Structure formats: structure tokens, C-alpha cells
Short mmCIF file of C-alpha atoms in Angstrom, two decimals:
data_model
loop_
_atom_site.label_atom_id
_atom_site.label_comp_id
_atom_site.label_asym_id
_atom_site.label_seq_id
_atom_site.Cartn_x
_atom_site.Cartn_y
_atom_site.Cartn_z
CA UNK A 1452 153.47 69.18 42.87
CA UNK A 1453 157.00 70.49 45.08
CA UNK A 1454 160.03 69.62 43.23
CA UNK A 1455 162.07 66.72 44.23
CA UNK A 1456 164.64 66.31 41.95
CA UNK A 1457 165.77 70.45 41.94
CA UNK A 1458 167.38 73.13 44.47
CA UNK A 1459 163.78 74.63 46.18
CA UNK A 1460 164.06 77.62 48.19
CA UNK A 1461 161.08 78.88 50.53
CA UNK A 1462 161.63 82.86 51.15
CA UNK A 1463 158.52 82.06 54.91
CA UNK A 1464 157.72 85.36 56.03
CA UNK A 1465 154.88 84.51 58.69
CA UNK A 1466 153.87 87.06 60.85
CA UNK A 1467 157.44 89.25 60.69
CA UNK A 1468 155.77 91.94 58.84
CA UNK A 1469 153.31 92.40 61.98
CA UNK A 1470 150.26 93.20 59.37
CA UNK A 1471 153.07 96.77 57.49
CA UNK A 1472 151.66 95.49 54.08
CA UNK A 1473 154.59 98.12 52.36
CA UNK A 1474 156.97 96.10 54.96
CA UNK A 1475 155.87 92.54 53.15
CA UNK A 1476 155.69 94.59 49.83
CA UNK A 1477 160.09 95.18 50.22
CA UNK A 1478 159.99 91.47 51.77
CA UNK A 1479 159.05 89.74 48.95
CA UNK A 1480 161.55 92.42 46.65
CA UNK A 1481 164.79 91.32 48.14
CA UNK A 1482 163.79 87.06 47.64
CA UNK A 1483 162.93 88.00 44.29
CA UNK A 1484 166.41 89.58 44.01
CA UNK A 1485 167.76 86.59 45.50
CA UNK A 1486 166.00 84.43 43.33
CA UNK A 1487 164.47 81.87 45.94
CA UNK A 1488 161.76 79.55 44.63
CA UNK A 1489 158.52 80.35 46.55
CA UNK A 1490 157.05 82.93 48.99
CA UNK A 1491 155.41 81.49 52.33
CA UNK A 1492 152.23 83.56 53.64
CA UNK A 1493 150.68 82.41 56.86
CA UNK A 1494 146.45 83.69 56.42
CA UNK A 1495 145.12 84.66 59.42
CA UNK A 1496 141.24 85.86 58.08
CA UNK A 1497 139.78 84.59 61.14
CA UNK A 1498 141.56 84.88 64.25
CA UNK A 1499 138.94 84.29 66.43
CA UNK A 1500 138.71 81.07 64.48
CA UNK A 1501 142.17 79.94 65.79
CA UNK A 1502 142.36 81.23 69.33
CA UNK A 1503 140.15 81.82 71.92
CA UNK A 1504 138.50 85.17 72.91
CA UNK A 1505 140.81 85.85 76.05
CA UNK A 1506 143.87 84.52 74.89
CA UNK A 1507 147.02 86.85 75.73
CA UNK A 1508 148.45 87.18 72.55
CA UNK A 1509 144.71 87.37 70.06
CA UNK A 1510 145.23 91.58 70.63
CA UNK A 1511 148.63 91.24 69.62
CA UNK A 1512 148.50 89.17 66.49
CA UNK A 1513 144.94 90.53 65.17
CA UNK A 1514 146.87 93.94 64.06
CA UNK A 1515 149.21 91.48 62.33
CA UNK A 1516 146.38 89.53 60.34
CA UNK A 1517 145.98 90.57 56.87
CA UNK A 1518 142.91 90.45 54.95
CA UNK A 1519 141.05 89.02 52.22
CA UNK A 1520 140.88 92.67 50.07
CA UNK A 1521 145.60 92.74 51.31
CA UNK A 1522 145.77 88.91 50.06
CA UNK A 1523 144.27 90.13 46.69
CA UNK A 1524 146.71 92.59 45.70
CA UNK A 1525 149.69 92.03 47.59
CA UNK A 1526 150.07 87.44 46.20
CA UNK A 1527 149.61 88.53 42.75
CA UNK A 1528 153.01 90.58 42.71
CA UNK A 1529 154.46 87.31 43.76
CA UNK A 1530 153.13 85.59 40.50
CA UNK A 1531 153.58 88.21 38.50
CA UNK A 1532 157.08 88.05 39.67
CA UNK A 1533 157.05 84.15 38.86
CA UNK A 1534 157.30 82.41 42.45
CA UNK A 1535 155.43 79.79 43.24
CA UNK A 1536 152.56 80.65 46.31
CA UNK A 1537 152.50 78.23 49.34
CA UNK A 1538 149.84 79.47 51.86
CA UNK A 1539 149.35 78.94 55.68
CA UNK A 1540 146.88 78.73 56.90
CA UNK A 1541 145.41 78.97 60.03
CA UNK A 1542 141.99 78.86 59.65
CA UNK A 1543 138.88 77.51 58.14
CA UNK A 1544 137.56 81.36 56.25
CA UNK A 1545 141.33 80.78 55.02
CA UNK A 1546 141.26 77.36 53.13
CA UNK A 1547 137.77 78.73 52.11
CA UNK A 1548 139.20 81.46 50.64
CA UNK A 1549 142.34 80.01 48.63
CA UNK A 1550 140.16 77.63 47.80
CA UNK A 1551 138.05 80.21 46.13
CA UNK A 1552 140.48 81.93 45.28
CA UNK A 1553 141.50 82.19 40.99
CA UNK A 1554 144.93 82.68 42.43
CA UNK A 1555 147.36 80.11 41.22
CA UNK A 1556 148.32 78.72 44.72
CA UNK A 1557 151.12 75.48 44.43
CA UNK A 1558 150.34 74.94 47.92
CA UNK A 1559 149.08 75.21 51.12
CA UNK A 1560 149.78 73.80 54.51
CA UNK A 1561 148.54 73.64 58.05
CA UNK A 1562 150.81 74.01 60.20
CA UNK A 1563 151.78 71.75 62.97
CA UNK A 1564 149.36 74.05 65.67
CA UNK A 1565 146.30 72.24 63.91
CA UNK A 1566 147.96 69.08 62.23
CA UNK A 1567 145.30 67.03 63.60
CA UNK A 1568 142.30 70.55 63.22
CA UNK A 1569 138.89 68.75 61.78
CA UNK A 1570 137.27 71.60 59.88
CA UNK A 1571 140.95 72.65 58.90
CA UNK A 1572 141.74 69.24 57.21
CA UNK A 1573 138.61 68.44 55.85
CA UNK A 1574 138.95 72.28 53.63
CA UNK A 1575 142.08 71.62 52.74
CA UNK A 1576 141.35 67.91 51.29
CA UNK A 1577 139.57 69.59 48.40
CA UNK A 1578 142.60 71.58 47.86
CA UNK A 1579 143.71 70.65 44.25
CA UNK A 1580 147.23 71.26 44.87
CA UNK A 1581 150.00 69.86 47.52
CA UNK A 1582 149.29 69.53 51.14
CA UNK A 1583 151.37 70.39 52.62
CA UNK A 1584 151.35 69.44 56.48
CA UNK A 1585 154.02 70.91 59.76
CA UNK A 1586 155.58 67.69 61.11
CA UNK A 1587 156.99 69.73 63.67
CA UNK A 1588 156.50 69.13 67.27
CA UNK A 1589 153.82 66.23 66.23
CA UNK A 1590 153.36 62.18 67.06
CA UNK A 1591 153.73 59.29 64.65
CA UNK A 1592 150.44 58.92 65.31
CA UNK A 1593 149.05 62.42 65.04
CA UNK A 1594 151.09 62.49 61.57
CA UNK A 1595 150.08 59.12 60.60
CA UNK A 1596 146.09 60.99 61.62
CA UNK A 1597 146.15 64.03 58.90
CA UNK A 1598 147.81 61.57 55.54
CA UNK A 1599 144.97 59.18 56.53
CA UNK A 1600 142.33 62.04 56.41
CA UNK A 1601 143.59 63.45 53.35
CA UNK A 1602 144.79 60.26 51.67
CA UNK A 1603 140.77 59.05 52.65
CA UNK A 1604 139.50 61.60 50.78
CA UNK A 1605 141.59 61.40 47.60
CA UNK A 1606 144.25 63.54 48.18
CA UNK A 1607 147.06 61.79 47.13
CA UNK A 1608 149.65 65.22 47.14
CA UNK A 1609 150.82 65.02 50.31
CA UNK A 1610 154.25 66.83 51.22
CA UNK A 1611 155.84 67.07 54.73
CA UNK A 1612 157.76 69.69 56.19
CA UNK A 1613 159.27 68.99 59.48
CA UNK A 1614 160.82 71.65 61.61
CA UNK A 1615 160.02 73.86 64.64
CA UNK A 1616 160.21 77.10 65.83
CA UNK A 1617 162.31 77.33 69.15
CA UNK A 1618 163.34 81.45 68.66
CA UNK A 1619 165.81 79.69 67.18
CA UNK A 1620 166.08 76.15 67.46
CA UNK A 1621 168.91 75.20 68.94
CA UNK A 1622 171.11 72.92 66.03
CA UNK A 1623 171.33 69.89 67.81
CA UNK A 1624 167.10 69.42 68.64
CA UNK A 1625 166.80 69.70 64.53
CA UNK A 1626 167.49 65.50 64.08
CA UNK A 1627 167.42 65.39 60.44
CA UNK A 1628 168.00 61.66 60.41
CA UNK A 1629 163.91 62.01 61.10
CA UNK A 1630 163.57 63.10 58.00
CA UNK A 1631 164.40 59.46 56.46
CA UNK A 1632 162.03 57.90 58.88
CA UNK A 1633 159.32 59.86 58.13
CA UNK A 1634 159.85 59.47 54.40
CA UNK A 1635 159.98 55.79 54.28
CA UNK A 1636 157.03 55.41 57.03
CA UNK A 1637 155.20 58.26 55.36
CA UNK A 1638 155.75 57.13 51.63
CA UNK A 1639 155.76 61.12 50.64
CA UNK A 1640 158.42 63.67 50.12
CA UNK A 1641 159.80 66.09 52.83
CA UNK A 1642 161.69 68.75 53.32
CA UNK A 1643 163.45 71.00 56.06
CA UNK A 1644 161.97 74.49 57.69
CA UNK A 1645 164.70 75.43 59.24
CA UNK A 1646 164.81 77.29 62.03
CA UNK A 1647 168.27 77.75 63.48
CA UNK A 1648 170.31 80.92 65.05
CA UNK A 1649 171.15 83.54 62.17
CA UNK A 1650 173.53 84.29 64.26
CA UNK A 1651 175.67 80.92 64.65
CA UNK A 1652 177.61 81.43 62.15
CA UNK A 1653 177.25 78.26 60.47
CA UNK A 1654 173.82 78.99 60.52
CA UNK A 1655 174.00 78.81 55.85
CA UNK A 1656 175.63 74.90 56.27
CA UNK A 1657 173.44 73.91 58.45
CA UNK A 1658 170.55 75.06 56.57
CA UNK A 1659 171.57 72.67 53.85
CA UNK A 1660 171.73 69.42 55.84
CA UNK A 1661 168.72 67.88 54.91
CA UNK A 1662 169.75 68.79 51.36
CA UNK A 1663 173.27 66.50 51.15
CA UNK A 1664 171.43 64.01 53.45
CA UNK A 1665 168.52 63.97 49.94
CA UNK A 1666 165.97 66.20 50.88
CA UNK A 1667 165.71 68.83 48.19
CA UNK A 1668 163.37 71.68 49.13
CA UNK A 1669 164.59 73.87 52.41
CA UNK A 1670 162.18 76.82 53.74
CA UNK A 1671 163.72 79.91 55.52
CA UNK A 1672 162.59 82.66 57.73
CA UNK A 1673 164.97 85.79 55.53
CA UNK A 1674 164.25 89.53 56.73
CA UNK A 1675 165.70 92.47 54.52
CA UNK A 1676 165.52 94.28 58.52
CA UNK A 1677 168.33 92.33 60.28
CA UNK A 1678 168.61 93.42 63.66
CA UNK A 1679 165.68 95.15 64.20
CA UNK A 1680 163.49 93.44 67.14
CA UNK A 1681 160.25 92.01 65.37
CA UNK A 1682 158.31 88.81 65.39
CA UNK A 1683 160.32 86.05 64.48
CA UNK A 1684 162.93 87.37 63.38
CA UNK A 1685 164.70 85.43 65.46
CA UNK A 1686 165.53 82.86 63.23
CA UNK A 1687 165.35 85.16 60.02
CA UNK A 1688 169.39 85.18 58.83
CA UNK A 1689 169.56 88.52 56.59
CA UNK A 1690 169.13 88.25 53.17
CA UNK A 1691 172.79 88.24 52.06
CA UNK A 1692 172.59 84.88 54.35
CA UNK A 1693 169.58 84.43 52.08
CA UNK A 1694 171.31 84.62 48.91
CA UNK A 1695 174.33 81.98 50.55
CA UNK A 1696 172.11 79.58 51.31
CA UNK A 1697 170.60 79.47 47.89
CA UNK A 1698 173.74 79.22 46.72
CA UNK A 1699 174.55 76.34 48.81
CA UNK A 1700 171.44 74.73 48.30
CA UNK A 1701 172.30 74.17 44.52
CA UNK A 1702 176.14 72.65 45.80
CA UNK A 1703 174.49 70.47 48.75
CA UNK A 1704 170.85 68.69 45.59
CA UNK A 1705 173.85 68.79 43.48
CA UNK A 1706 176.64 66.41 45.32
CA UNK A 1707 174.10 64.65 46.46
CA UNK A 1708 173.31 63.31 42.72
CA UNK A 1709 170.74 61.32 40.98
CA UNK A 1710 169.49 59.12 43.88
CA UNK A 1711 169.96 56.15 41.68
CA UNK A 1712 173.48 53.89 40.19
CA UNK A 1713 174.11 55.58 37.80
CA UNK A 1714 177.12 57.28 36.68
CA UNK A 1715 177.74 60.80 35.92
CA UNK A 1716 180.35 61.15 32.88
CA UNK A 1717 183.27 61.76 34.61
CA UNK A 1718 182.77 58.57 37.32
CA UNK A 1719 182.45 56.03 33.32
CA UNK A 1720 186.42 57.70 32.39
CA UNK A 1721 187.10 57.60 36.54
CA UNK A 1722 186.22 53.64 35.61
CA UNK A 1723 187.20 53.17 31.58
CA UNK A 1724 189.25 49.75 32.06
CA UNK A 1725 192.59 50.49 30.78
CA UNK A 1726 193.45 54.47 31.36
CA UNK A 1727 192.03 53.47 35.35
CA UNK A 1728 191.52 50.73 35.69
CA UNK A 1729 194.12 47.66 34.88
CA UNK A 1730 193.46 45.56 31.80
CA UNK A 1731 193.64 42.16 30.70
CA UNK A 1732 197.41 42.01 29.17
CA UNK A 1733 199.36 39.18 27.60
CA UNK A 1734 201.89 38.56 31.07
CA UNK A 1735 204.89 36.56 29.08
CA UNK A 1736 204.66 36.34 24.66
CA UNK A 1737 201.90 34.24 23.75
CA UNK A 1738 202.70 32.36 20.28
CA UNK A 1739 199.91 31.54 18.02
CA UNK A 1740 197.94 28.57 18.53
CA UNK A 1741 198.94 28.30 22.24
CA UNK A 1742 195.69 28.06 25.17
CA UNK A 1743 195.68 31.07 27.49
CA UNK A 1744 195.93 29.90 31.14
CA UNK A 1745 195.92 31.99 34.11
CA UNK A 1746 199.89 31.94 34.52
CA UNK A 1747 199.66 33.23 30.73
CA UNK A 1748 197.68 36.94 32.07
CA UNK A 1749 198.27 40.55 33.63
CA UNK A 1750 196.70 42.59 34.78
CA UNK A 1751 197.94 46.34 33.79
CA UNK A 1752 197.13 49.61 33.33
CA UNK A 1753 197.11 51.33 29.88
CA UNK A 1754 197.40 53.82 27.00
CA UNK A 1755 194.24 52.72 25.57
CA UNK A 1756 190.91 51.73 26.47
CA UNK A 1757 190.68 47.93 27.42
CA UNK A 1758 188.09 46.01 25.32
CA UNK A 1759 186.74 43.50 28.14
CA UNK A 1760 186.54 44.57 32.07
CA UNK A 1761 188.91 42.44 34.56
CA UNK A 1762 185.15 40.67 35.29
CA UNK A 1763 185.50 39.21 31.75
CA UNK A 1764 189.20 37.02 32.58
CA UNK A 1765 187.26 33.41 33.09
CA UNK A 1766 185.65 33.32 29.28
CA UNK A 1767 189.49 33.57 28.22
CA UNK A 1768 191.03 31.03 29.72
CA UNK A 1769 191.64 27.96 27.34
CA UNK A 1770 190.69 29.66 24.47
CA UNK A 1771 193.99 29.47 21.92
CA UNK A 1772 195.93 32.27 20.39
CA UNK A 1773 194.85 32.91 16.88
CA UNK A 1774 197.65 35.28 16.60
CA UNK A 1775 201.16 35.86 17.96
CA UNK A 1776 200.28 38.17 21.31
CA UNK A 1777 203.18 40.09 22.65
CA UNK A 1778 203.57 40.96 26.12
CA UNK A 1779 201.18 44.33 27.88
CA UNK A 1780 199.48 43.19 24.51
CA UNK A 1781 195.42 43.59 25.49
CA UNK A 1782 194.03 39.93 25.40
CA UNK A 1783 190.41 40.19 23.69
CA UNK A 1784 188.47 38.38 21.21
CA UNK A 1785 190.10 39.21 18.46
CA UNK A 1786 192.70 37.68 19.47
CA UNK A 1787 192.15 34.12 20.78
CA UNK A 1788 189.51 32.08 18.85
CA UNK A 1789 187.54 29.41 20.16
CA UNK A 1790 187.67 25.96 19.56
CA UNK A 1791 183.95 24.08 19.04
CA UNK A 1792 183.35 20.80 20.18
CA UNK A 1793 181.27 17.97 19.87
CA UNK A 1794 178.58 16.85 22.71
CA UNK A 1795 179.39 13.59 23.58
CA UNK A 1796 175.48 11.86 23.07
CA UNK A 1797 176.49 8.42 22.79
CA UNK A 1798 174.76 8.17 26.16
CA UNK A 1799 171.72 8.95 25.05
CA UNK A 1800 172.49 6.25 21.55
CA UNK A 1801 170.01 3.29 22.42
CA UNK A 1802 172.02 0.32 22.48
CA UNK A 1803 169.46 -2.29 22.54
CA UNK A 1804 169.55 -3.01 18.94
#
């Protein structure tokens, strides 16, 4: 299961390596140095299961598709660096390879391009860990179909990834509010895959806005060859930018907090009755035996913490002072006494005899 309470940064590689294994290994090394939590790789072992034979891009992409042997060499190195593995599989052969592999994979992902691909979903349902569904460009009906397909086959560990690549994506098209709607509709965790322009001076801030809204998982394209014309470079931040994103992500998740009504120690101190919140004190000297009335009390800030809260006032009215209470002194159960009264029970007595 992908963590849901801590900052979780996924370094996305996609096809940025363009089939160059040493380049990919250098990309991984930079991700390790930055301290990402997971690395995501796109697997396309059988390109002919992904594109029609006459697709205009098929021969461009073919050299970029690493073989199963390549992945068997690259991926264990990621595990050795204590990074989680997330593998986006574009074809059934890739999913089968993952399911048969001994390499510990944290999650698999189905790209939005294959969200309702029956054969991909069928194989993905067999995966024992998290299945991520890329929801970019997908209707609610399409997302529902994929979620129901997996759930109907016993799959419960499902994660939705919001975001889409538009080379780059305009921040006005992100629609982060949709994440809350998706989480509510499907009762599933949601993350944000950012594809905004790395040249935007606010890129890092925009990237963590989802985290500030309570979504702790962020995926970022990055590169150590910033400025080079490579596939997916349009959304790939530099290593230094990625480092800053990690820093800001930590702050955003910490600022969002616990996702419940608990107060931190600092907030409890701020709410301390007496030094901060006004305490119940005597407005005048109240002599021993006098009944405490509303006119006898005041609310004032004090040097010490008060035993009672402001809302306890009704419990004090009508009680008698057990000792003389000086002006500006706390009124609490140590200096008042409750006078017990006998119940009137005559109405319950039998008067016929």
C-alpha cells in the first residue's frame, strides 16, 4: 500500500531515457541523491500489443522500449537504494513479467490510455500489491469501470492518480479540486501527477498544492539533462528543482496536519485557560457563605492555568462560597460548595390512609 500520511515523492522517468540504459542509471542516481521515495518506470516489453503496426510513432518508440533482460538488470539497483518501485505497464506481457518476477514491486500502474483495456485489467487484478489507475482524460464512467472491474475480482488496494501530460500542462487545466471529488466518489486514495512547465517560476509551489489540500502523494518528471531535447522534457524539472519540490512537499504535508480534530501541543498551549483564554474569576470579594451569582463573576486572563474552562460557568452559579474568595481569584470547586437539598417526595405518598 502506498503511504497516505507522510510526504511521498515519486520520481517519474517515462521514456525520458529513450532506450539509453546508462542515461537511465544516471537518472536513478540523481533521484537517490535527492531522496525521492519511489521511482516510476514505463514498461513496454511488447510494443505490438500497445500500438497498431502502422502507427506513425511505433518505429520511433521501439528503440526506447527496454527488454525484460534490461529491466532485470536496472530494477534491482533501485531496490538496493531503498526506493520503492512503481511500474507502469503498457502491455500484457509487461504485466505478466511483473507478476512472475521476484523483484519486489510496490505498485503497478495502468496508464489512462489503457484504463479500460480488458486484458490489462484482467492481468492487473492478479498483482498482489497496489494497482494505480491513471485517471487523466478519463470520464467518471471510465474510472468506475476500471475500479469495479478490479473490485469484482477481489482487488481492494487501488490508488487513483490524477493528472495528465499536455507537453506541458497549463496549471489552469490541472483542476486539483477534482481529486477530492474522486476520493469521495470511489472511497479511494488519490495522488497528483504534475506535468506543469518547469520554466514556470512557480512550478515547485504549484506541484505541492495537492499536498497542501491533503493529498500526500506527488509524482514529478525530472531530468539531470535539463535543457536537452528529449521525450517528456517539457514537464521534467531539474534535479535542483526536484530537491526543492521534496522540501516543499514535506512542509505542505506537515502544514495540512492530522486530518482530524486533534490539537497539536502548540495549539493546546495556545488554548490554555488562564494565560491565553480568559478564566472565571471573582469580580468582587465574595464572602464565605455567599451565593455565587452571575454578577459576581468575570472573565479575565491570568498568570496561571485555570482549573475550569469558560463553559463551566453555569455549574458555578448558585453555589456557596466555602471560603472568602478575593477579587480576581479563580472561582472553582476548591472554594465553593454544593448544598445538597432533599427531594420533595410528598407527591408520591399515599394520602388515602
